[in-house]
Amino acid sequence: MQDIIRIDHLSKSFGDVKAVRDLSFRVKEGELFAFLGVNGAGKSTTINILCGQLSKDSGSIRIDGADPDRNADQIKRGLGVVFQTSVLDSALSVRDNLESRAALYEITGAEFRSRVAELSELLELDELLGRAVGKLSGGQRRRVDIARALLHRPKILILDEPTTGLDPQTRKLLWNVIARLRKEENMTVFLTTHYMEEAADADYVVIIDSGKISAEGTPLELKNAYSGDFITIYGIDEDTVKSLGTDYERLRDAYRLSVPDTRAATELIVKHPEIFCDYEIMKGKMDDVFLAVTGRKLTGGDEQ
């Protein structure tokens, strides 16, 4: 896969605050790319630079081969963006919001009606088109935000905390839509999220802290590097667990053992087959990775 976003040595400061410091990474065409960091880490600053809403201090950016400083209009036509805060006009109907946005891309008349019909089916908007945005629930509004970003069939969809505060049903719908578009249109998705299970499904993850990259890799690579494995074992007493000589914690009806990696788990099980009659092995989660890398848990909220 070729690079669709290339960032090299990007830096941006606000007075004495260095929001982004010498940031370099690649996003491959068609992949789900997760960009993680605590509030104030520099995620939104980076996204705003990518979208042309902020100027960079130094470094270079290429989006689908184009330079934002020279080809801003071309790049914007290839980007769809869903910001943390909805940019819809609350007083207008859903249809009017979509129509005014589509007009910016010269999507009018029959072409607009056809595209709205497609998106309405995809995002279940039929019953909402005539309603004022201000009357919608958070989940309904977010579906319209996604539709707005997809009107012009972007090659890259930037999702900045797209599912924060949504109910599980709406979150599932949105991810089903995104998965379908990635499969059918090879759309690239650039994601920031506070839900680590969403990051765990990414093709590649970059974790930034204080404007710099702290870790990057596939979810599996990061789990192997920054988190051990866990063996949950059932049907034994605590004295038996202690005899294994590993760190453990007591659960309601089991014990969870901490081991460095899958190899260590296998060696322990092979050495004590009489103990491991009922057990399961799990890798650490992305939450464990993030905590190990940054020393902090990832929580929701606004950032600079």
PDB file of C-alpha atoms in Angstrom:
ATOM      1  CA  MET A   1       0.000   0.000   0.000  1.00  0.00           C
ATOM      2  CA  GLN A   2       1.211   3.483  -0.803  1.00  0.00           C
ATOM      3  CA  ASP A   3       1.350   6.387   1.641  1.00  0.00           C
ATOM      4  CA  ILE A   4      -1.676   8.664   1.390  1.00  0.00           C
ATOM      5  CA  ILE A   5      -0.528  10.934   4.264  1.00  0.00           C
ATOM      6  CA  ARG A   6       3.143  11.722   4.864  1.00  0.00           C
ATOM      7  CA  ILE A   7       4.176  13.982   7.732  1.00  0.00           C
ATOM      8  CA  ASP A   8       7.836  14.834   8.298  1.00  0.00           C
ATOM      9  CA  HIS A   9       9.268  16.862  11.180  1.00  0.00           C
ATOM     10  CA  LEU A  10       6.029  18.764  11.791  1.00  0.00           C
ATOM     11  CA  SER A  11       6.162  21.407  14.530  1.00  0.00           C
ATOM     12  CA  LYS A  12       3.641  23.938  15.837  1.00  0.00           C
ATOM     13  CA  SER A  13       3.799  26.261  18.845  1.00  0.00           C
ATOM     14  CA  PHE A  14       1.344  28.644  20.459  1.00  0.00           C
ATOM     15  CA  GLY A  15       3.550  31.172  22.208  1.00  0.00           C
ATOM     16  CA  ASP A  16       5.655  29.214  24.682  1.00  0.00           C
ATOM     17  CA  VAL A  17       3.524  26.085  24.314  1.00  0.00           C
ATOM     18  CA  LYS A  18       4.994  23.547  21.901  1.00  0.00           C
ATOM     19  CA  ALA A  19       1.869  21.698  20.807  1.00  0.00           C
ATOM     20  CA  VAL A  20       3.545  19.528  18.145  1.00  0.00           C
ATOM     21  CA  ARG A  21       7.251  18.798  18.201  1.00  0.00           C
ATOM     22  CA  ASP A  22       9.126  17.245  15.268  1.00  0.00           C
ATOM     23  CA  LEU A  23       6.305  14.836  14.425  1.00  0.00           C
ATOM     24  CA  SER A  24       6.822  12.304  11.608  1.00  0.00           C
ATOM     25  CA  PHE A  25       4.557   9.419  10.538  1.00  0.00           C
ATOM     26  CA  ARG A  26       2.897   7.752   7.541  1.00  0.00           C
ATOM     27  CA  VAL A  27      -0.684   6.700   6.840  1.00  0.00           C
ATOM     28  CA  LYS A  28      -1.221   3.987   4.216  1.00  0.00           C
ATOM     29  CA  GLU A  29      -4.018   4.202   1.675  1.00  0.00           C
ATOM     30  CA  GLY A  30      -7.133   2.317   2.760  1.00  0.00           C
ATOM     31  CA  GLU A  31      -6.046   1.667   6.326  1.00  0.00           C
ATOM     32  CA  LEU A  32      -7.640   2.496   9.658  1.00  0.00           C
ATOM     33  CA  PHE A  33      -5.042   4.660  11.377  1.00  0.00           C
ATOM     34  CA  ALA A  34      -5.439   5.431  15.095  1.00  0.00           C
ATOM     35  CA  PHE A  35      -3.842   8.595  16.493  1.00  0.00           C
ATOM     36  CA  LEU A  36      -3.897   8.464  20.291  1.00  0.00           C
ATOM     37  CA  GLY A  37      -2.924  10.799  23.102  1.00  0.00           C
ATOM     38  CA  VAL A  38      -4.199  12.366  26.296  1.00  0.00           C
ATOM     39  CA  ASN A  39      -5.818  15.793  26.271  1.00  0.00           C
ATOM     40  CA  GLY A  40      -3.271  18.392  25.222  1.00  0.00           C
ATOM     41  CA  ALA A  41      -0.995  15.844  23.527  1.00  0.00           C
ATOM     42  CA  GLY A  42      -1.298  17.599  20.158  1.00  0.00           C
ATOM     43  CA  LYS A  43      -3.886  15.468  18.346  1.00  0.00           C
ATOM     44  CA  SER A  44      -6.343  18.216  17.468  1.00  0.00           C
ATOM     45  CA  THR A  45      -3.532  20.596  16.525  1.00  0.00           C
ATOM     46  CA  THR A  46      -2.201  18.027  14.067  1.00  0.00           C
ATOM     47  CA  ILE A  47      -5.670  17.414  12.617  1.00  0.00           C
ATOM     48  CA  ASN A  48      -6.316  21.137  12.212  1.00  0.00           C
ATOM     49  CA  ILE A  49      -3.044  21.470  10.309  1.00  0.00           C
ATOM     50  CA  LEU A  50      -3.972  18.529   8.077  1.00  0.00           C
ATOM     51  CA  CYS A  51      -7.350  20.130   7.364  1.00  0.00           C
ATOM     52  CA  GLY A  52      -5.806  23.504   6.542  1.00  0.00           C
ATOM     53  CA  GLN A  53      -7.340  25.260   9.547  1.00  0.00           C
ATOM     54  CA  LEU A  54      -3.934  25.945  11.115  1.00  0.00           C
ATOM     55  CA  SER A  55      -0.603  26.804   9.580  1.00  0.00           C
ATOM     56  CA  LYS A  56       2.457  24.800  10.592  1.00  0.00           C
ATOM     57  CA  ASP A  57       5.646  26.358  11.928  1.00  0.00           C
ATOM     58  CA  SER A  58       7.948  23.888  10.198  1.00  0.00           C
ATOM     59  CA  GLY A  59       8.054  20.460   8.575  1.00  0.00           C
ATOM     60  CA  SER A  60       6.368  19.037   5.491  1.00  0.00           C
ATOM     61  CA  ILE A  61       3.002  17.420   4.766  1.00  0.00           C
ATOM     62  CA  ARG A  62       1.833  15.465   1.742  1.00  0.00           C
ATOM     63  CA  ILE A  63      -1.775  14.371   1.429  1.00  0.00           C
ATOM     64  CA  ASP A  64      -2.447  12.095  -1.530  1.00  0.00           C
ATOM     65  CA  GLY A  65       0.748  13.439  -3.066  1.00  0.00           C
ATOM     66  CA  ALA A  66      -0.216  17.110  -2.729  1.00  0.00           C
ATOM     67  CA  ASP A  67       1.260  19.902  -0.610  1.00  0.00           C
ATOM     68  CA  PRO A  68      -1.396  21.694   1.512  1.00  0.00           C
ATOM     69  CA  ASP A  69       0.489  24.982   1.183  1.00  0.00           C
ATOM     70  CA  ARG A  70       0.158  24.865  -2.603  1.00  0.00           C
ATOM     71  CA  ASN A  71      -2.886  22.683  -3.267  1.00  0.00           C
ATOM     72  CA  ALA A  72      -5.261  23.457  -0.389  1.00  0.00           C
ATOM     73  CA  ASP A  73      -8.450  23.295  -2.474  1.00  0.00           C
ATOM     74  CA  GLN A  74      -7.469  20.001  -4.104  1.00  0.00           C
ATOM     75  CA  ILE A  75      -6.719  18.445  -0.722  1.00  0.00           C
ATOM     76  CA  LYS A  76      -9.937  19.673   0.888  1.00  0.00           C
ATOM     77  CA  ARG A  77     -11.969  17.996  -1.858  1.00  0.00           C
ATOM     78  CA  GLY A  78     -10.405  14.693  -0.887  1.00  0.00           C
ATOM     79  CA  LEU A  79     -10.978  15.074   2.861  1.00  0.00           C
ATOM     80  CA  GLY A  80     -14.068  14.415   4.940  1.00  0.00           C
ATOM     81  CA  VAL A  81     -13.869  15.575   8.544  1.00  0.00           C
ATOM     82  CA  VAL A  82     -15.998  14.824  11.597  1.00  0.00           C
ATOM     83  CA  PHE A  83     -14.911  17.073  14.451  1.00  0.00           C
ATOM     84  CA  GLN A  84     -15.438  16.458  18.172  1.00  0.00           C
ATOM     85  CA  THR A  85     -17.993  19.267  18.256  1.00  0.00           C
ATOM     86  CA  SER A  86     -20.765  19.209  15.679  1.00  0.00           C
ATOM     87  CA  VAL A  87     -20.579  21.965  13.048  1.00  0.00           C
ATOM     88  CA  LEU A  88     -24.197  21.594  11.939  1.00  0.00           C
ATOM     89  CA  ASP A  89     -26.605  24.559  11.979  1.00  0.00           C
ATOM     90  CA  SER A  90     -29.133  23.740  14.715  1.00  0.00           C
ATOM     91  CA  ALA A  91     -31.845  25.977  13.244  1.00  0.00           C
ATOM     92  CA  LEU A  92     -31.821  24.286   9.830  1.00  0.00           C
ATOM     93  CA  SER A  93     -33.289  20.926   8.922  1.00  0.00           C
ATOM     94  CA  VAL A  94     -31.041  17.948   8.306  1.00  0.00           C
ATOM     95  CA  ARG A  95     -31.732  18.160   4.573  1.00  0.00           C
ATOM     96  CA  ASP A  96     -30.916  21.882   4.467  1.00  0.00           C
ATOM     97  CA  ASN A  97     -27.664  21.303   6.351  1.00  0.00           C
ATOM     98  CA  LEU A  98     -26.641  18.638   3.874  1.00  0.00           C
ATOM     99  CA  GLU A  99     -27.763  20.659   0.871  1.00  0.00           C
ATOM    100  CA  SER A 100     -25.773  23.759   1.873  1.00  0.00           C
ATOM    101  CA  ARG A 101     -22.674  21.638   2.440  1.00  0.00           C
ATOM    102  CA  ALA A 102     -23.092  19.741  -0.837  1.00  0.00           C
ATOM    103  CA  ALA A 103     -23.336  23.028  -2.753  1.00  0.00           C
ATOM    104  CA  LEU A 104     -19.738  23.796  -1.750  1.00  0.00           C
ATOM    105  CA  TYR A 105     -18.721  20.766  -3.798  1.00  0.00           C
ATOM    106  CA  GLU A 106     -21.099  21.654  -6.650  1.00  0.00           C
ATOM    107  CA  ILE A 107     -23.347  18.718  -5.775  1.00  0.00           C
ATOM    108  CA  THR A 108     -26.840  19.996  -6.603  1.00  0.00           C
ATOM    109  CA  GLY A 109     -30.163  18.954  -8.071  1.00  0.00           C
ATOM    110  CA  ALA A 110     -30.609  15.320  -9.009  1.00  0.00           C
ATOM    111  CA  GLU A 111     -27.035  14.496  -8.015  1.00  0.00           C
ATOM    112  CA  PHE A 112     -27.675  15.832  -4.504  1.00  0.00           C
ATOM    113  CA  ARG A 113     -30.976  13.974  -4.149  1.00  0.00           C
ATOM    114  CA  SER A 114     -29.332  10.745  -5.255  1.00  0.00           C
ATOM    115  CA  ARG A 115     -26.425  11.142  -2.821  1.00  0.00           C
ATOM    116  CA  VAL A 116     -28.712  12.000   0.101  1.00  0.00           C
ATOM    117  CA  ALA A 117     -30.799   8.912  -0.661  1.00  0.00           C
ATOM    118  CA  GLU A 118     -27.648   6.759  -0.559  1.00  0.00           C
ATOM    119  CA  LEU A 119     -26.462   8.250   2.717  1.00  0.00           C
ATOM    120  CA  SER A 120     -29.940   8.105   4.251  1.00  0.00           C
ATOM    121  CA  GLU A 121     -30.080   4.378   3.617  1.00  0.00           C
ATOM    122  CA  LEU A 122     -26.539   3.880   4.894  1.00  0.00           C
ATOM    123  CA  LEU A 123     -26.971   5.936   8.085  1.00  0.00           C
ATOM    124  CA  GLU A 124     -30.720   5.477   8.657  1.00  0.00           C
ATOM    125  CA  LEU A 125     -31.597   9.149   8.165  1.00  0.00           C
ATOM    126  CA  ASP A 126     -34.907   8.935   6.268  1.00  0.00           C
ATOM    127  CA  GLU A 127     -37.049   9.959   9.230  1.00  0.00           C
ATOM    128  CA  LEU A 128     -34.673  12.758  10.207  1.00  0.00           C
ATOM    129  CA  LEU A 129     -34.260  14.711   6.955  1.00  0.00           C
ATOM    130  CA  GLY A 130     -37.117  17.120   7.629  1.00  0.00           C
ATOM    131  CA  ARG A 131     -36.335  17.699  11.297  1.00  0.00           C
ATOM    132  CA  ALA A 132     -34.372  20.632  12.700  1.00  0.00           C
ATOM    133  CA  VAL A 133     -30.902  19.572  13.812  1.00  0.00           C
ATOM    134  CA  GLY A 134     -31.476  21.275  17.163  1.00  0.00           C
ATOM    135  CA  LYS A 135     -34.248  18.771  17.903  1.00  0.00           C
ATOM    136  CA  LEU A 136     -32.046  15.709  17.368  1.00  0.00           C
ATOM    137  CA  SER A 137     -30.447  13.498  19.986  1.00  0.00           C
ATOM    138  CA  GLY A 138     -26.670  13.249  20.227  1.00  0.00           C
ATOM    139  CA  GLY A 139     -26.589   9.977  18.335  1.00  0.00           C
ATOM    140  CA  GLN A 140     -28.863  11.266  15.575  1.00  0.00           C
ATOM    141  CA  ARG A 141     -26.777  14.411  15.193  1.00  0.00           C
ATOM    142  CA  ARG A 142     -23.596  12.367  14.946  1.00  0.00           C
ATOM    143  CA  ARG A 143     -25.085  10.320  12.101  1.00  0.00           C
ATOM    144  CA  VAL A 144     -25.794  13.561  10.255  1.00  0.00           C
ATOM    145  CA  ASP A 145     -22.226  14.742  10.946  1.00  0.00           C
ATOM    146  CA  ILE A 146     -20.950  11.563   9.285  1.00  0.00           C
ATOM    147  CA  ALA A 147     -23.285  12.033   6.314  1.00  0.00           C
ATOM    148  CA  ARG A 148     -22.093  15.625   5.907  1.00  0.00           C
ATOM    149  CA  ALA A 149     -18.477  14.441   5.823  1.00  0.00           C
ATOM    150  CA  LEU A 150     -19.264  11.758   3.224  1.00  0.00           C
ATOM    151  CA  LEU A 151     -21.303  13.845   0.771  1.00  0.00           C
ATOM    152  CA  HIS A 152     -18.435  14.341  -1.694  1.00  0.00           C
ATOM    153  CA  ARG A 153     -17.056  10.774  -1.440  1.00  0.00           C
ATOM    154  CA  PRO A 154     -13.752  11.676   0.253  1.00  0.00           C
ATOM    155  CA  LYS A 155     -10.672   9.482  -0.113  1.00  0.00           C
ATOM    156  CA  ILE A 156      -9.715  10.237   3.503  1.00  0.00           C
ATOM    157  CA  LEU A 157     -12.163  10.428   6.421  1.00  0.00           C
ATOM    158  CA  ILE A 158     -10.846  12.135   9.552  1.00  0.00           C
ATOM    159  CA  LEU A 159     -12.768  11.172  12.683  1.00  0.00           C
ATOM    160  CA  ASP A 160     -11.925  13.186  15.790  1.00  0.00           C
ATOM    161  CA  GLU A 161     -13.533  11.373  18.749  1.00  0.00           C
ATOM    162  CA  PRO A 162     -16.519  10.322  16.612  1.00  0.00           C
ATOM    163  CA  THR A 163     -18.264   8.038  19.109  1.00  0.00           C
ATOM    164  CA  THR A 164     -17.713   9.800  22.441  1.00  0.00           C
ATOM    165  CA  GLY A 165     -20.931   9.747  24.447  1.00  0.00           C
ATOM    166  CA  LEU A 166     -22.871   7.651  21.946  1.00  0.00           C
ATOM    167  CA  ASP A 167     -25.029   4.670  22.853  1.00  0.00           C
ATOM    168  CA  PRO A 168     -23.701   1.223  21.841  1.00  0.00           C
ATOM    169  CA  GLN A 169     -26.256   0.817  19.040  1.00  0.00           C
ATOM    170  CA  THR A 170     -25.242   4.073  17.327  1.00  0.00           C
ATOM    171  CA  ARG A 171     -21.554   3.300  17.781  1.00  0.00           C
ATOM    172  CA  LYS A 172     -22.065  -0.085  16.128  1.00  0.00           C
ATOM    173  CA  LEU A 173     -23.975   1.492  13.228  1.00  0.00           C
ATOM    174  CA  LEU A 174     -21.241   4.062  12.596  1.00  0.00           C
ATOM    175  CA  TRP A 175     -18.475   1.471  12.634  1.00  0.00           C
ATOM    176  CA  ASN A 176     -20.441  -0.799  10.305  1.00  0.00           C
ATOM    177  CA  VAL A 177     -20.774   2.111   7.871  1.00  0.00           C
ATOM    178  CA  ILE A 178     -17.079   2.921   8.090  1.00  0.00           C
ATOM    179  CA  ALA A 179     -16.101  -0.719   7.570  1.00  0.00           C
ATOM    180  CA  ARG A 180     -18.336  -0.912   4.508  1.00  0.00           C
ATOM    181  CA  LEU A 181     -16.863   2.246   2.964  1.00  0.00           C
ATOM    182  CA  ARG A 182     -13.330   1.070   3.586  1.00  0.00           C
ATOM    183  CA  LYS A 183     -14.111  -2.220   1.862  1.00  0.00           C
ATOM    184  CA  GLU A 184     -16.127  -0.853  -1.062  1.00  0.00           C
ATOM    185  CA  GLU A 185     -14.324   2.456  -1.700  1.00  0.00           C
ATOM    186  CA  ASN A 186     -10.877   1.825  -0.187  1.00  0.00           C
ATOM    187  CA  MET A 187     -11.430   4.872   2.011  1.00  0.00           C
ATOM    188  CA  THR A 188      -8.647   5.762   4.451  1.00  0.00           C
ATOM    189  CA  VAL A 189      -9.770   6.514   8.012  1.00  0.00           C
ATOM    190  CA  PHE A 190      -7.716   8.710  10.350  1.00  0.00           C
ATOM    191  CA  LEU A 191      -9.113   8.222  13.865  1.00  0.00           C
ATOM    192  CA  THR A 192      -8.655   9.740  17.286  1.00  0.00           C
ATOM    193  CA  THR A 193     -10.566   7.976  20.030  1.00  0.00           C
ATOM    194  CA  HIS A 194     -10.753   7.427  23.778  1.00  0.00           C
ATOM    195  CA  TYR A 195     -12.240   3.963  23.255  1.00  0.00           C
ATOM    196  CA  MET A 196      -9.342   1.553  23.237  1.00  0.00           C
ATOM    197  CA  GLU A 197     -11.373  -1.264  21.704  1.00  0.00           C
ATOM    198  CA  GLU A 198     -11.701   0.954  18.615  1.00  0.00           C
ATOM    199  CA  ALA A 199      -7.950   1.536  18.527  1.00  0.00           C
ATOM    200  CA  ALA A 200      -7.382  -2.214  18.889  1.00  0.00           C
ATOM    201  CA  ASP A 201      -9.102  -2.705  15.521  1.00  0.00           C
ATOM    202  CA  ALA A 202      -6.782  -0.250  13.752  1.00  0.00           C
ATOM    203  CA  ASP A 203      -4.212  -1.303  11.164  1.00  0.00           C
ATOM    204  CA  TYR A 204      -1.612   1.029  12.683  1.00  0.00           C
ATOM    205  CA  VAL A 205      -1.423   3.092  15.868  1.00  0.00           C
ATOM    206  CA  VAL A 206       0.613   6.172  16.771  1.00  0.00           C
ATOM    207  CA  ILE A 207       0.642   7.324  20.399  1.00  0.00           C
ATOM    208  CA  ILE A 208       1.759  10.896  21.022  1.00  0.00           C
ATOM    209  CA  ASP A 209       2.579  12.562  24.311  1.00  0.00           C
ATOM    210  CA  SER A 210       3.471  16.255  24.712  1.00  0.00           C
ATOM    211  CA  GLY A 211       3.491  16.652  20.931  1.00  0.00           C
ATOM    212  CA  LYS A 212       5.964  13.837  20.260  1.00  0.00           C
ATOM    213  CA  ILE A 213       5.573  10.204  19.262  1.00  0.00           C
ATOM    214  CA  SER A 214       5.967   7.924  22.272  1.00  0.00           C
ATOM    215  CA  ALA A 215       5.190   4.637  20.507  1.00  0.00           C
ATOM    216  CA  GLU A 216       3.908   3.349  17.183  1.00  0.00           C
ATOM    217  CA  GLY A 217       3.139   0.048  15.486  1.00  0.00           C
ATOM    218  CA  THR A 218       0.327  -2.395  14.844  1.00  0.00           C
ATOM    219  CA  PRO A 219      -1.861  -3.188  17.873  1.00  0.00           C
ATOM    220  CA  LEU A 220      -0.192  -6.601  18.115  1.00  0.00           C
ATOM    221  CA  GLU A 221       3.312  -5.099  17.997  1.00  0.00           C
ATOM    222  CA  LEU A 222       2.411  -2.592  20.708  1.00  0.00           C
ATOM    223  CA  LYS A 223       0.820  -5.228  22.931  1.00  0.00           C
ATOM    224  CA  ASN A 224       3.878  -7.452  22.608  1.00  0.00           C
ATOM    225  CA  ALA A 225       6.226  -4.562  23.344  1.00  0.00           C
ATOM    226  CA  TYR A 226       4.393  -2.837  26.193  1.00  0.00           C
ATOM    227  CA  SER A 227       2.059  -5.370  27.780  1.00  0.00           C
ATOM    228  CA  GLY A 228       2.375  -8.965  28.888  1.00  0.00           C
ATOM    229  CA  ASP A 229      -0.104 -11.817  28.607  1.00  0.00           C
ATOM    230  CA  PHE A 230      -2.640 -12.933  31.189  1.00  0.00           C
ATOM    231  CA  ILE A 231      -3.701 -16.459  32.081  1.00  0.00           C
ATOM    232  CA  THR A 232      -7.046 -16.790  33.810  1.00  0.00           C
ATOM    233  CA  ILE A 233      -7.163 -20.109  35.623  1.00  0.00           C
ATOM    234  CA  TYR A 234     -10.237 -21.718  37.175  1.00  0.00           C
ATOM    235  CA  GLY A 235     -10.890 -24.438  39.725  1.00  0.00           C
ATOM    236  CA  ILE A 236      -7.769 -24.166  41.897  1.00  0.00           C
ATOM    237  CA  ASP A 237      -6.961 -22.743  45.333  1.00  0.00           C
ATOM    238  CA  GLU A 238      -4.710 -19.820  46.159  1.00  0.00           C
ATOM    239  CA  ASP A 239      -1.914 -21.964  47.601  1.00  0.00           C
ATOM    240  CA  THR A 240      -1.604 -23.718  44.247  1.00  0.00           C
ATOM    241  CA  VAL A 241      -1.486 -20.361  42.459  1.00  0.00           C
ATOM    242  CA  LYS A 242       1.267 -19.163  44.804  1.00  0.00           C
ATOM    243  CA  SER A 243       3.327 -22.265  44.001  1.00  0.00           C
ATOM    244  CA  LEU A 244       3.608 -21.106  40.387  1.00  0.00           C
ATOM    245  CA  GLY A 245       5.734 -18.138  41.442  1.00  0.00           C
ATOM    246  CA  THR A 246       4.054 -15.537  39.214  1.00  0.00           C
ATOM    247  CA  ASP A 247       2.228 -12.297  39.924  1.00  0.00           C
ATOM    248  CA  TYR A 248      -1.515 -12.823  40.154  1.00  0.00           C
ATOM    249  CA  GLU A 249      -4.783 -11.229  41.201  1.00  0.00           C
ATOM    250  CA  ARG A 250      -7.864 -12.865  42.604  1.00  0.00           C
ATOM    251  CA  LEU A 251     -11.050 -12.638  40.573  1.00  0.00           C
ATOM    252  CA  ARG A 252     -14.551 -13.639  41.628  1.00  0.00           C
ATOM    253  CA  ASP A 253     -14.226 -17.286  40.596  1.00  0.00           C
ATOM    254  CA  ALA A 254     -10.671 -17.494  39.248  1.00  0.00           C
ATOM    255  CA  TYR A 255      -7.119 -16.180  39.434  1.00  0.00           C
ATOM    256  CA  ARG A 256      -5.451 -14.068  36.777  1.00  0.00           C
ATOM    257  CA  LEU A 257      -1.723 -14.659  36.325  1.00  0.00           C
ATOM    258  CA  SER A 258       0.577 -12.073  34.738  1.00  0.00           C
ATOM    259  CA  VAL A 259       3.316 -13.384  32.432  1.00  0.00           C
ATOM    260  CA  PRO A 260       5.766 -11.511  30.173  1.00  0.00           C
ATOM    261  CA  ASP A 261       4.564 -12.968  26.868  1.00  0.00           C
ATOM    262  CA  THR A 262       2.868 -15.911  25.161  1.00  0.00           C
ATOM    263  CA  ARG A 263       6.073 -17.958  25.195  1.00  0.00           C
ATOM    264  CA  ALA A 264       6.274 -17.637  28.980  1.00  0.00           C
ATOM    265  CA  ALA A 265       2.601 -18.605  29.263  1.00  0.00           C
ATOM    266  CA  THR A 266       3.167 -21.710  27.154  1.00  0.00           C
ATOM    267  CA  GLU A 267       6.221 -22.741  29.180  1.00  0.00           C
ATOM    268  CA  LEU A 268       4.295 -22.358  32.451  1.00  0.00           C
ATOM    269  CA  ILE A 269       1.379 -24.443  31.198  1.00  0.00           C
ATOM    270  CA  VAL A 270       3.605 -27.195  29.786  1.00  0.00           C
ATOM    271  CA  LYS A 271       5.555 -27.342  33.047  1.00  0.00           C
ATOM    272  CA  HIS A 272       2.401 -27.694  35.191  1.00  0.00           C
ATOM    273  CA  PRO A 273      -0.212 -29.540  33.094  1.00  0.00           C
ATOM    274  CA  GLU A 274      -1.879 -30.924  36.214  1.00  0.00           C
ATOM    275  CA  ILE A 275      -2.745 -27.383  37.338  1.00  0.00           C
ATOM    276  CA  PHE A 276      -3.862 -25.930  34.006  1.00  0.00           C
ATOM    277  CA  CYS A 277      -6.996 -27.958  33.370  1.00  0.00           C
ATOM    278  CA  ASP A 278      -9.394 -25.041  32.931  1.00  0.00           C
ATOM    279  CA  TYR A 279      -7.832 -21.774  31.746  1.00  0.00           C
ATOM    280  CA  GLU A 280      -7.705 -19.114  29.044  1.00  0.00           C
ATOM    281  CA  ILE A 281      -4.882 -16.914  27.757  1.00  0.00           C
ATOM    282  CA  MET A 282      -5.365 -13.273  26.765  1.00  0.00           C
ATOM    283  CA  LYS A 283      -2.978 -10.645  25.539  1.00  0.00           C
ATOM    284  CA  GLY A 284      -2.865  -7.312  27.302  1.00  0.00           C
ATOM    285  CA  LYS A 285      -5.253  -4.651  26.063  1.00  0.00           C
ATOM    286  CA  MET A 286      -4.570  -1.327  24.370  1.00  0.00           C
ATOM    287  CA  ASP A 287      -5.440   0.344  27.678  1.00  0.00           C
ATOM    288  CA  ASP A 288      -2.435  -1.444  29.200  1.00  0.00           C
ATOM    289  CA  VAL A 289      -0.257  -0.310  26.295  1.00  0.00           C
ATOM    290  CA  PHE A 290      -1.344   3.316  26.602  1.00  0.00           C
ATOM    291  CA  LEU A 291      -0.769   3.342  30.348  1.00  0.00           C
ATOM    292  CA  ALA A 292       2.674   1.764  29.947  1.00  0.00           C
ATOM    293  CA  VAL A 293       3.690   4.252  27.244  1.00  0.00           C
ATOM    294  CA  THR A 294       2.366   7.484  28.758  1.00  0.00           C
ATOM    295  CA  GLY A 295       1.953   6.658  32.436  1.00  0.00           C
ATOM    296  CA  ARG A 296      -1.642   7.851  32.174  1.00  0.00           C
ATOM    297  CA  LYS A 297      -5.045   6.457  31.315  1.00  0.00           C
ATOM    298  CA  LEU A 298      -6.881   7.780  28.287  1.00  0.00           C
ATOM    299  CA  THR A 299     -10.027   9.692  29.209  1.00  0.00           C
ATOM    300  CA  GLY A 300     -12.517  11.784  27.278  1.00  0.00           C
ATOM    301  CA  GLY A 301     -12.757  15.529  26.990  1.00  0.00           C
ATOM    302  CA  ASP A 302     -11.591  18.472  24.942  1.00  0.00           C
ATOM    303  CA  GLU A 303      -7.966  19.207  24.175  1.00  0.00           C
ATOM    304  CA  GLN A 304      -5.918  21.979  22.712  1.00  0.00           C
TER     305      GLN A 304
END
